[in-house]
CSV table of C-alpha atoms and ligand atoms in Angstrom, one decimal:
chain,number,residue,atom,x,y,z
A,9,UNK,CA,45.7,107.7,46.7
A,10,UNK,CA,43.8,104.7,47.8
A,11,UNK,CA,45.8,101.5,48.5
A,12,UNK,CA,46.0,99.2,45.5
A,13,UNK,CA,44.9,95.6,46.2
A,14,UNK,CA,46.5,92.6,44.6
A,15,UNK,CA,45.3,89.1,43.9
A,16,UNK,CA,46.1,86.5,46.6
A,17,UNK,CA,49.5,84.9,46.4
A,18,UNK,CA,49.4,81.8,44.1
A,19,UNK,CA,46.1,82.9,42.6
A,20,UNK,CA,46.2,84.5,39.1
A,21,UNK,CA,44.1,86.6,36.8
A,22,UNK,CA,43.7,85.2,33.3
A,23,UNK,CA,43.9,88.2,31.0
A,24,UNK,CA,42.2,88.6,27.6
A,25,UNK,CA,45.4,88.0,25.7
A,26,UNK,CA,45.8,84.6,27.4
A,27,UNK,CA,42.2,83.4,26.8
A,28,UNK,CA,42.6,82.4,23.2
A,29,UNK,CA,45.0,79.6,24.2
A,30,UNK,CA,42.9,78.6,27.2
A,31,UNK,CA,39.7,78.4,25.1
A,32,UNK,CA,41.5,76.3,22.5
A,33,UNK,CA,42.7,73.8,25.1
A,34,UNK,CA,39.4,73.7,27.0
A,35,UNK,CA,37.3,73.4,23.8
A,36,UNK,CA,39.5,70.7,22.4
A,37,UNK,CA,39.3,68.7,25.6
A,38,UNK,CA,35.5,69.2,25.8
A,39,UNK,CA,34.9,68.1,22.2
A,40,UNK,CA,37.1,65.1,22.7
A,41,UNK,CA,35.5,64.0,26.0
A,42,UNK,CA,32.0,64.4,24.5
A,43,UNK,CA,33.1,62.4,21.4
A,44,UNK,CA,34.0,59.5,23.7
A,45,UNK,CA,30.5,59.7,25.3
A,46,UNK,CA,31.5,61.5,28.5
A,47,UNK,CA,28.8,63.9,30.0
A,48,UNK,CA,29.6,67.1,31.8
A,49,UNK,CA,28.9,67.6,35.6
A,50,UNK,CA,29.3,70.8,37.6
A,51,UNK,CA,29.6,70.7,41.4
A,52,UNK,CA,29.9,73.5,43.9
A,53,UNK,CA,33.3,74.9,44.8
A,54,UNK,CA,32.5,74.6,48.5
A,55,UNK,CA,31.9,71.3,50.1
A,56,UNK,CA,31.7,70.0,53.7
A,57,UNK,CA,35.3,69.6,54.9
A,58,UNK,CA,34.4,66.0,56.0
A,59,UNK,CA,33.9,65.0,52.3
A,60,UNK,CA,37.7,65.5,51.7
A,61,UNK,CA,38.8,64.1,55.0
A,62,UNK,CA,36.9,60.9,54.3
A,63,UNK,CA,38.0,60.6,50.7
A,64,UNK,CA,41.5,62.1,50.1
A,65,UNK,CA,42.5,60.9,53.6
A,66,UNK,CA,43.2,62.6,56.9
A,67,UNK,CA,46.9,61.9,56.7
A,68,UNK,CA,47.7,63.4,53.3
A,69,UNK,CA,49.4,66.7,52.6
A,70,UNK,CA,46.2,68.0,51.0
A,71,UNK,CA,44.0,67.5,54.0
A,72,UNK,CA,46.6,68.0,56.7
A,73,UNK,CA,47.9,71.4,55.5
A,74,UNK,CA,46.6,72.5,52.1
A,75,UNK,CA,42.9,73.0,52.4
A,76,UNK,CA,41.2,76.4,52.6
A,77,UNK,CA,38.7,75.6,55.3
A,78,UNK,CA,36.5,77.9,57.4
A,79,UNK,CA,33.5,77.7,59.7
A,80,UNK,CA,30.2,78.9,58.2
A,81,UNK,CA,28.0,81.1,60.3
A,82,UNK,CA,26.0,78.1,61.4
A,83,UNK,CA,29.1,76.3,62.7
A,84,UNK,CA,29.4,73.9,59.7
A,85,UNK,CA,33.0,73.3,58.6
A,86,UNK,CA,33.4,74.0,54.9
A,87,UNK,CA,36.4,73.7,52.5
A,88,UNK,CA,37.1,75.0,49.0
A,89,UNK,CA,37.5,71.9,46.9
A,90,UNK,CA,41.1,70.8,46.4
A,91,UNK,CA,40.2,68.4,43.6
A,92,UNK,CA,37.1,67.1,41.8
A,93,UNK,CA,36.9,63.4,42.4
A,94,UNK,CA,35.3,63.5,45.9
A,95,UNK,CA,32.7,66.0,44.8
A,96,UNK,CA,31.8,63.8,41.8
A,97,UNK,CA,31.3,60.8,44.0
A,98,UNK,CA,29.2,62.8,46.4
A,99,UNK,CA,27.0,64.1,43.6
A,100,UNK,CA,26.7,60.7,42.0
A,101,UNK,CA,25.5,59.2,45.2
A,102,UNK,CA,23.3,62.1,46.1
A,103,UNK,CA,21.5,62.1,42.7
A,104,UNK,CA,21.3,58.3,42.3
A,105,UNK,CA,23.4,58.3,39.2
A,106,UNK,CA,25.0,55.0,40.1
A,107,UNK,CA,22.4,52.5,39.0
A,108,UNK,CA,24.1,52.3,35.6
A,109,UNK,CA,27.6,53.0,34.3
A,110,UNK,CA,28.4,56.7,34.1
A,111,UNK,CA,31.2,58.5,32.2
A,112,UNK,CA,31.4,62.0,33.6
A,113,UNK,CA,33.7,65.0,33.0
A,114,UNK,CA,34.2,68.3,34.7
A,115,UNK,CA,36.4,71.4,34.6
A,116,UNK,CA,37.0,74.3,37.0
A,117,UNK,CA,39.1,75.8,39.7
A,118,UNK,CA,40.6,73.8,42.5
A,119,UNK,CA,42.3,75.3,45.7
A,120,UNK,CA,45.3,74.0,47.6
A,121,UNK,CA,47.4,76.1,49.9
A,122,UNK,CA,50.7,74.8,48.6
A,123,UNK,CA,54.0,76.8,48.4
A,124,UNK,CA,53.5,78.6,45.0
A,125,UNK,CA,56.2,78.1,42.4
A,126,UNK,CA,56.2,77.7,38.6
A,127,UNK,CA,53.4,75.2,37.7
A,128,UNK,CA,52.1,75.1,41.3
A,129,UNK,CA,49.4,77.5,42.3
A,130,UNK,CA,46.9,78.0,45.1
A,131,UNK,CA,44.0,78.3,42.7
A,132,UNK,CA,44.5,76.2,39.6
A,133,UNK,CA,42.2,74.6,37.1
A,134,UNK,CA,41.6,71.0,36.2
A,135,UNK,CA,39.8,69.1,33.5
A,136,UNK,CA,38.9,65.7,34.8
A,137,UNK,CA,36.9,62.6,34.0
A,138,UNK,CA,35.4,60.0,36.4
A,139,UNK,CA,33.8,56.7,35.3
A,140,UNK,CA,31.5,54.8,37.6
A,141,UNK,CA,30.3,51.2,37.4
A,142,UNK,CA,33.0,49.7,35.2
A,143,UNK,CA,35.5,47.4,36.9
A,144,UNK,CA,37.7,46.0,34.1
A,145,UNK,CA,41.1,47.2,32.8
A,146,UNK,CA,39.4,48.2,29.5
A,147,UNK,CA,38.1,51.4,30.9
A,148,UNK,CA,41.4,52.3,32.5
A,149,UNK,CA,42.9,51.8,29.1
A,150,UNK,CA,40.2,54.0,27.5
A,151,UNK,CA,41.0,56.9,29.8
A,152,UNK,CA,44.7,56.6,29.0
A,153,UNK,CA,44.0,56.5,25.3
A,154,UNK,CA,41.7,59.5,25.6
A,155,UNK,CA,44.4,61.6,27.3
A,156,UNK,CA,47.0,60.4,24.7
A,157,UNK,CA,44.7,61.5,21.9
A,158,UNK,CA,44.3,64.9,23.6
A,159,UNK,CA,48.1,65.4,23.5
A,160,UNK,CA,48.0,64.5,19.8
A,161,UNK,CA,45.2,67.0,19.1
A,162,UNK,CA,47.1,69.7,20.9
A,163,UNK,CA,50.4,68.9,19.1
A,164,UNK,CA,52.2,67.9,22.3
A,165,UNK,CA,55.1,65.4,22.2
A,166,UNK,CA,57.6,64.1,24.6
A,167,UNK,CA,55.1,63.2,27.4
A,168,UNK,CA,56.0,60.1,29.3
A,169,UNK,CA,53.4,57.7,30.8
A,170,UNK,CA,54.1,56.0,34.1
A,171,UNK,CA,51.8,53.4,35.5
A,172,UNK,CA,51.6,51.2,38.6
A,173,UNK,CA,49.2,49.0,40.5
A,174,UNK,CA,48.4,49.6,44.2
A,175,UNK,CA,46.6,46.3,44.4
A,176,UNK,CA,43.5,45.6,46.4
A,177,UNK,CA,43.0,46.5,50.1
A,178,UNK,CA,44.4,43.1,51.4
A,179,UNK,CA,47.4,43.4,49.0
A,180,UNK,CA,48.2,46.9,50.2
A,181,UNK,CA,47.8,45.8,53.8
A,182,UNK,CA,50.4,43.0,53.4
A,183,UNK,CA,52.7,45.4,51.4
A,184,UNK,CA,52.3,48.1,54.1
A,185,UNK,CA,53.6,45.6,56.8
A,186,UNK,CA,56.6,44.7,54.7
A,187,UNK,CA,57.4,48.3,53.9
A,188,UNK,CA,57.1,49.3,57.5
A,189,UNK,CA,59.4,46.5,58.5
A,190,UNK,CA,62.0,47.6,55.9
A,191,UNK,CA,61.8,51.2,56.9
A,192,UNK,CA,61.8,50.6,60.7
A,193,UNK,CA,65.1,48.7,60.3
A,194,UNK,CA,66.5,51.9,58.7
A,195,UNK,CA,64.9,54.6,60.9
A,196,UNK,CA,68.1,56.6,61.1
A,197,UNK,CA,68.0,57.2,57.4
A,198,UNK,CA,64.5,58.6,57.4
A,199,UNK,CA,63.8,62.4,57.4
A,200,UNK,CA,61.5,63.9,59.9
A,201,UNK,CA,58.4,63.9,57.7
A,202,UNK,CA,58.9,60.2,56.8
A,203,UNK,CA,59.4,59.2,60.4
A,204,UNK,CA,56.1,60.7,61.2
A,205,UNK,CA,54.5,59.0,58.2
A,206,UNK,CA,55.9,55.7,59.1
A,207,UNK,CA,53.1,55.2,61.7
A,208,UNK,CA,50.3,57.0,59.8
A,209,UNK,CA,50.8,56.6,56.0
A,210,UNK,CA,54.0,54.7,55.2
A,211,UNK,CA,53.2,54.4,51.5
A,212,UNK,CA,53.5,58.1,51.1
A,213,UNK,CA,57.2,57.9,52.1
A,214,UNK,CA,57.8,56.4,48.6
A,215,UNK,CA,56.6,59.7,47.1
A,216,UNK,CA,59.2,61.7,49.0
A,217,UNK,CA,61.2,64.2,46.9
A,218,UNK,CA,64.0,64.4,49.4
A,219,UNK,CA,67.2,63.5,47.5
A,220,UNK,CA,68.7,61.9,50.6
A,221,UNK,CA,65.9,59.4,50.8
A,222,UNK,CA,66.0,58.2,47.1
A,223,UNK,CA,68.5,55.4,47.6
A,224,UNK,CA,66.5,54.0,50.5
A,225,UNK,CA,63.3,54.3,48.5
A,226,UNK,CA,64.9,52.6,45.4
A,227,UNK,CA,65.8,49.5,47.6
A,228,UNK,CA,62.4,49.3,49.3
A,229,UNK,CA,60.1,46.3,48.6
A,230,UNK,CA,58.0,46.6,45.4
A,231,UNK,CA,54.2,46.7,45.7
A,232,UNK,CA,54.1,44.6,42.5
A,233,UNK,CA,55.4,41.6,44.4
A,234,UNK,CA,52.4,41.8,46.7
A,235,UNK,CA,49.6,41.9,44.2
A,236,UNK,CA,46.9,39.2,44.6
A,237,UNK,CA,45.9,37.2,41.6
A,238,UNK,CA,43.0,39.4,40.5
A,239,UNK,CA,44.9,42.7,40.8
A,240,UNK,CA,47.8,41.1,39.0
A,241,UNK,CA,45.6,40.0,36.1
A,242,UNK,CA,44.0,43.4,35.9
A,243,UNK,CA,47.4,45.1,35.7
A,244,UNK,CA,48.8,42.7,33.1
A,245,UNK,CA,45.7,43.1,30.9
A,246,UNK,CA,46.1,46.9,31.1
A,247,UNK,CA,49.8,46.7,30.2
A,248,UNK,CA,49.0,44.4,27.3
A,249,UNK,CA,46.1,46.6,26.1
A,250,UNK,CA,48.3,49.7,26.1
A,251,UNK,CA,51.0,47.8,24.2
A,252,UNK,CA,48.5,46.7,21.6
A,253,UNK,CA,47.4,50.3,21.2
A,254,UNK,CA,51.0,51.3,20.6
A,255,UNK,CA,51.2,53.5,23.8
A,256,UNK,CA,54.7,53.6,25.3
A,257,UNK,CA,54.7,53.4,29.1
A,258,UNK,CA,57.0,52.7,32.0
A,259,UNK,CA,55.9,50.7,35.1
A,260,UNK,CA,57.0,52.6,38.2
A,261,UNK,CA,56.4,50.5,41.3
A,262,UNK,CA,57.1,53.6,43.5
A,263,UNK,CA,54.2,55.6,42.0
A,264,UNK,CA,51.8,55.8,44.9
A,265,UNK,CA,50.0,59.2,44.4
A,266,UNK,CA,49.2,61.8,47.1
A,267,UNK,CA,45.6,60.9,47.7
A,268,UNK,CA,44.5,57.9,49.7
A,269,UNK,CA,41.5,56.6,47.7
A,270,UNK,CA,43.3,54.7,45.0
A,271,UNK,CA,43.6,51.0,44.5
A,272,UNK,CA,44.9,48.9,41.5
A,273,UNK,CA,45.7,51.1,38.5
A,274,UNK,CA,47.4,54.5,39.0
A,275,UNK,CA,49.0,56.5,36.3
A,276,UNK,CA,50.7,59.9,35.5
A,277,UNK,CA,51.7,61.7,32.3
A,278,UNK,CA,54.9,63.5,32.9
A,279,UNK,CA,56.9,66.1,31.1
A,280,UNK,CA,60.5,67.3,31.5
A,281,UNK,CA,59.7,70.7,30.0
A,282,UNK,CA,58.1,72.3,33.1
A,283,UNK,CA,60.9,71.8,35.7
A,284,UNK,CA,59.9,70.4,39.1
A,285,UNK,CA,56.2,70.4,38.5
A,286,UNK,CA,56.3,67.9,35.7
A,287,UNK,CA,53.1,65.9,36.3
A,288,UNK,CA,50.6,67.1,33.7
A,289,UNK,CA,47.8,64.6,34.3
A,290,UNK,CA,47.2,61.9,36.9
A,291,UNK,CA,44.6,59.4,37.8
A,292,UNK,CA,43.7,55.9,38.7
A,293,UNK,CA,41.1,53.5,40.1
A,294,UNK,CA,39.3,54.1,43.4
A,295,UNK,CA,36.9,51.1,43.7
A,296,UNK,CA,36.3,51.6,47.4
A,297,UNK,CA,35.4,55.3,47.5
A,298,UNK,CA,31.7,55.3,46.6
A,299,UNK,CA,31.0,52.8,49.4
A,300,UNK,CA,33.3,54.7,51.8
A,301,UNK,CA,31.2,57.8,51.2
A,302,UNK,CA,27.9,56.0,51.9
A,303,UNK,CA,26.9,54.6,48.5
A,304,UNK,CA,26.8,51.0,47.5
A,305,UNK,CA,29.9,49.3,46.2
A,306,UNK,CA,30.6,50.7,42.7
A,307,UNK,CA,33.9,50.5,41.0
A,308,UNK,CA,35.4,53.8,39.7
A,309,UNK,CA,38.3,55.2,37.8
A,310,UNK,CA,39.3,58.7,36.6
A,311,UNK,CA,42.0,61.3,35.9
A,312,UNK,CA,42.5,65.0,36.1
A,313,UNK,CA,44.9,67.3,34.2
A,314,UNK,CA,46.2,70.6,35.3
A,315,UNK,CA,45.2,73.3,32.8
A,316,UNK,CA,47.9,75.8,33.9
A,317,UNK,CA,50.6,73.2,33.2
A,318,UNK,CA,49.1,72.2,29.9
A,319,UNK,CA,48.8,75.8,28.7
A,320,UNK,CA,52.4,76.5,29.8
A,321,UNK,CA,53.5,73.6,27.7
A,322,UNK,CA,51.7,75.0,24.7
A,323,UNK,CA,53.2,78.5,25.1
A,324,UNK,CA,55.9,77.6,22.6
A,325,UNK,CA,53.2,76.9,20.0
A,326,UNK,CA,51.7,79.8,17.9
A,327,UNK,CA,49.1,81.8,19.9
A,328,UNK,CA,45.5,81.1,19.0
A,329,UNK,CA,44.1,84.6,18.4
A,330,UNK,CA,40.4,85.2,19.3
A,331,UNK,CA,38.4,85.6,16.1
A,332,UNK,CA,38.4,89.2,14.9
A,333,UNK,CA,35.4,91.5,15.0
A,334,UNK,CA,33.6,91.8,11.7
A,335,UNK,CA,32.9,95.4,12.3
A,336,UNK,CA,33.0,98.4,14.6
A,337,UNK,CA,30.1,100.8,14.4
A,338,UNK,CA,30.9,104.5,14.4
A,339,UNK,CA,28.1,107.0,14.8
A,340,UNK,CA,28.4,110.7,14.1
A,341,UNK,CA,25.9,113.4,15.1
A,342,UNK,CA,23.4,113.4,17.9
A,343,UNK,CA,20.5,111.6,16.1
A,344,UNK,CA,22.8,108.9,14.6
A,345,UNK,CA,24.4,108.3,18.0
A,346,UNK,CA,21.0,107.9,19.6
A,347,UNK,CA,20.0,105.4,16.9
A,348,UNK,CA,23.3,103.4,16.8
A,349,UNK,CA,22.6,100.8,19.5
A,350,UNK,CA,19.1,100.0,18.2
A,351,UNK,CA,20.4,99.6,14.6
A,352,UNK,CA,23.3,97.4,15.9
A,353,UNK,CA,20.6,95.1,17.5
A,354,UNK,CA,18.8,94.9,14.2
A,355,UNK,CA,22.0,93.8,12.5
A,356,UNK,CA,22.6,91.2,15.2
A,357,UNK,CA,19.1,89.9,14.7
A,358,UNK,CA,20.0,89.1,11.1
A,359,UNK,CA,22.8,86.7,12.2
A,360,UNK,CA,23.6,85.5,15.7
A,361,UNK,CA,27.1,84.8,14.4
A,362,UNK,CA,27.9,88.5,13.6
A,363,UNK,CA,30.8,89.9,15.6
A,364,UNK,CA,30.0,93.6,16.0
A,365,UNK,CA,31.2,96.2,18.5
A,366,UNK,CA,29.1,99.3,18.7
A,367,UNK,CA,30.9,102.5,19.8
A,368,UNK,CA,29.8,103.9,23.1
A,369,UNK,CA,30.8,107.0,24.9
A,370,UNK,CA,30.4,109.6,22.1
A,371,UNK,CA,33.3,111.7,20.7
A,372,UNK,CA,34.4,113.1,17.4
A,373,UNK,CA,34.4,111.1,14.2
A,374,UNK,CA,38.2,111.1,14.3
A,375,UNK,CA,38.4,109.7,17.8
A,376,UNK,CA,35.7,107.1,17.2
A,377,UNK,CA,37.5,106.0,14.0
A,378,UNK,CA,40.8,105.6,15.8
A,379,UNK,CA,39.0,103.2,18.3
A,380,UNK,CA,37.5,101.3,15.4
A,381,UNK,CA,41.0,100.9,14.0
A,382,UNK,CA,42.4,99.7,17.3
A,383,UNK,CA,39.6,97.2,17.8
A,384,UNK,CA,41.1,94.9,15.2
A,385,UNK,CA,37.8,94.8,13.3
A,386,UNK,CA,37.8,94.1,9.6
A,387,UNK,CA,35.5,97.1,8.8
A,388,UNK,CA,34.2,100.3,10.2
A,389,UNK,CA,30.5,100.8,9.8
A,390,UNK,CA,29.8,104.5,9.5
A,391,UNK,CA,26.5,106.1,10.4
A,392,UNK,CA,25.9,109.8,10.0
A,393,UNK,CA,22.7,111.9,10.0
A,394,UNK,CA,22.6,111.5,6.2
A,395,UNK,CA,23.0,107.7,6.2
A,396,UNK,CA,20.4,107.4,8.9
A,397,UNK,CA,18.0,109.4,6.8
A,398,UNK,CA,18.5,107.2,3.7
A,399,UNK,CA,18.6,103.8,5.6
A,400,UNK,CA,22.2,103.0,4.6
A,401,UNK,CA,25.6,102.5,6.3
A,402,UNK,CA,29.0,103.5,5.1
A,403,UNK,CA,31.5,100.5,5.1
A,404,UNK,CA,35.2,101.3,5.3
A,405,UNK,CA,37.8,98.6,5.2
A,406,UNK,CA,40.3,98.8,8.2
A,407,UNK,CA,42.8,96.2,7.2
A,408,UNK,CA,43.6,97.5,3.7
A,409,UNK,CA,43.3,100.7,1.7
A,410,UNK,CA,40.1,99.9,-0.2
A,411,UNK,CA,37.5,102.7,-0.8
A,412,UNK,CA,34.5,103.4,1.5
A,413,UNK,CA,31.3,101.9,0.0
A,414,UNK,CA,27.7,102.2,1.1
A,415,UNK,CA,25.1,99.4,1.6
A,416,UNK,CA,21.4,99.5,2.5
A,417,UNK,CA,20.9,98.3,6.1
A,418,UNK,CA,19.3,95.0,5.0
A,419,UNK,CA,22.4,93.9,3.2
A,420,UNK,CA,25.2,95.1,5.5
A,421,UNK,CA,25.3,91.7,7.4
A,422,UNK,CA,25.5,89.6,4.2
A,423,UNK,CA,28.3,91.8,3.0
A,424,UNK,CA,30.3,91.4,6.3
A,425,UNK,CA,29.8,87.6,6.5
A,426,UNK,CA,30.8,87.2,2.9
A,427,UNK,CA,34.0,89.2,3.5
A,428,UNK,CA,34.9,86.7,6.3
A,429,UNK,CA,34.9,83.7,3.9
A,430,UNK,CA,37.3,85.6,1.6
A,431,UNK,CA,39.7,86.2,4.5
A,432,UNK,CA,42.5,83.6,4.7
A,433,UNK,CA,42.9,84.2,8.5
A,434,UNK,CA,39.4,83.1,9.3
B,528,HAM,P1,46.3,65.3,41.5
B,528,HAM,O1,47.5,64.5,41.1
B,528,HAM,O2,46.3,65.8,42.9
B,528,HAM,O3,45.0,64.3,41.3
B,528,HAM,O4,46.1,66.5,40.5
B,528,HAM,C1,45.9,66.2,39.1
B,528,HAM,C2,46.7,67.3,38.3
B,528,HAM,O5,46.3,68.6,38.7
B,528,HAM,C3,48.2,67.3,38.5
B,528,HAM,O6,48.8,66.3,37.7
B,528,HAM,C4,48.6,68.7,38.1
B,528,HAM,O7,48.7,68.8,36.7
B,528,HAM,C5,47.4,69.5,38.6
B,528,HAM,N1,47.7,70.1,39.9
B,528,HAM,C6,47.6,69.6,41.1
B,528,HAM,N2,47.9,70.5,42.0
B,528,HAM,C7,48.2,71.6,41.4
B,528,HAM,C8,48.7,73.0,41.8
B,528,HAM,N3,48.8,73.3,43.1
B,528,HAM,N4,48.9,73.9,40.8
B,528,HAM,C9,48.8,73.6,39.5
B,528,HAM,N5,48.4,72.4,39.1
B,528,HAM,C10,48.1,71.4,40.0
B,528,HAM,C11,43.8,64.7,41.5
B,528,HAM,O8,43.4,65.8,41.7
B,528,HAM,C12,42.8,63.5,41.3
B,528,HAM,N6,41.4,64.1,41.7
B,528,HAM,C13,42.9,63.0,40.0
B,528,HAM,C14,41.9,61.9,39.7
B,528,HAM,C15,40.7,61.9,39.2
B,528,HAM,N7,42.0,60.6,40.1
B,528,HAM,C16,40.9,59.9,39.8
B,528,HAM,N8,40.1,60.7,39.3
């Protein structure tokens, strides 16, 4: 027997039985984003590696060790996108979208070679939004309100919102110096990773999950004591706005995020229901990134949520079954079988909404009827030589014991659609 191949570790198939819930989540998010005036953008899965090096940052876990990168045949270094923000910025610059404010959203697979565990995968899916050209705290607030509304629509409760401000570049520079001074004085308490980061990216030390480091981190200087006047005002207006909107939040001065492009507002929605991988949605402001990637100076802010984590949270809610088929067409006899696909097309012409599966692969009436039964369809449409002759179809209910009836071809679709309205599960 030939060797069976399996999906790559950390990359998963989504099977038909899971898709109902995925579609429900994706459709709810899409409708919500569009209702707030966000427009969809799709960018390639592959980008020049340099895009992520220059945006996410050279000294981050993602760029240092988690990207799927390879050399193309022409020598160009390419990477599968580990996130969507950098690609959105690249596309917005490339297509001159930045001469007016833009509210964009996207969804799709992202790739990070992390150690797989529950809620952490090597291919995962995000829905995200990026806003360009708006500098005030009002748009930060809008993004948080939008995500909060999504949780409400999906029936999720118990999510906690953590926010922080990373200040502006000068604020962060002064904070970095103070932090390094504090940590250098306590070098012996640092783990190996943090000792390395002390010289390259000390703020990331605050994000360490090592339990032995937590006391040291808790006592470290707070970035909020280093904010300049403007960043401070921006942050307090955001906090006030969230309070006015009735959104509960906690200010966490250790929230630094794992990507380097952020400034001022950062936020995370966190759940306790998913174990270690509790961050469901995360984002923040990145006012310097457009310029850093060659555009003019345009403020920006956004978020992304992890679909696998969101769907896992919803697993306790009732499954959203895909809508049932209206009918399964069974054809008996050579001539009827030859005509079945054409007649099915004629029925579909009558309503683009019709959900009809036409039997393929021949077989006896009995075996076809069994398949009709298993398809979950509401009715079997029966086409024999005699029905074909007279321009009619037999209609046999599959969900109850009702009698088989007969309808002229022209009224089969009306009959099926009317039956849908009478069905309480529709
Ligand atoms: P991030 O925090 O790296 O931010 O990812 C956002 C969300 O994607 C996480 O909160 C999590 O739900 C999900 N996620 C990340 N990595 C994995 C993984 N390996 N497996 C499963 N889910 C994962 C960003 O990606 C930024 N681009 C967000 C952003 C947009 N900031 C501004 N605009």
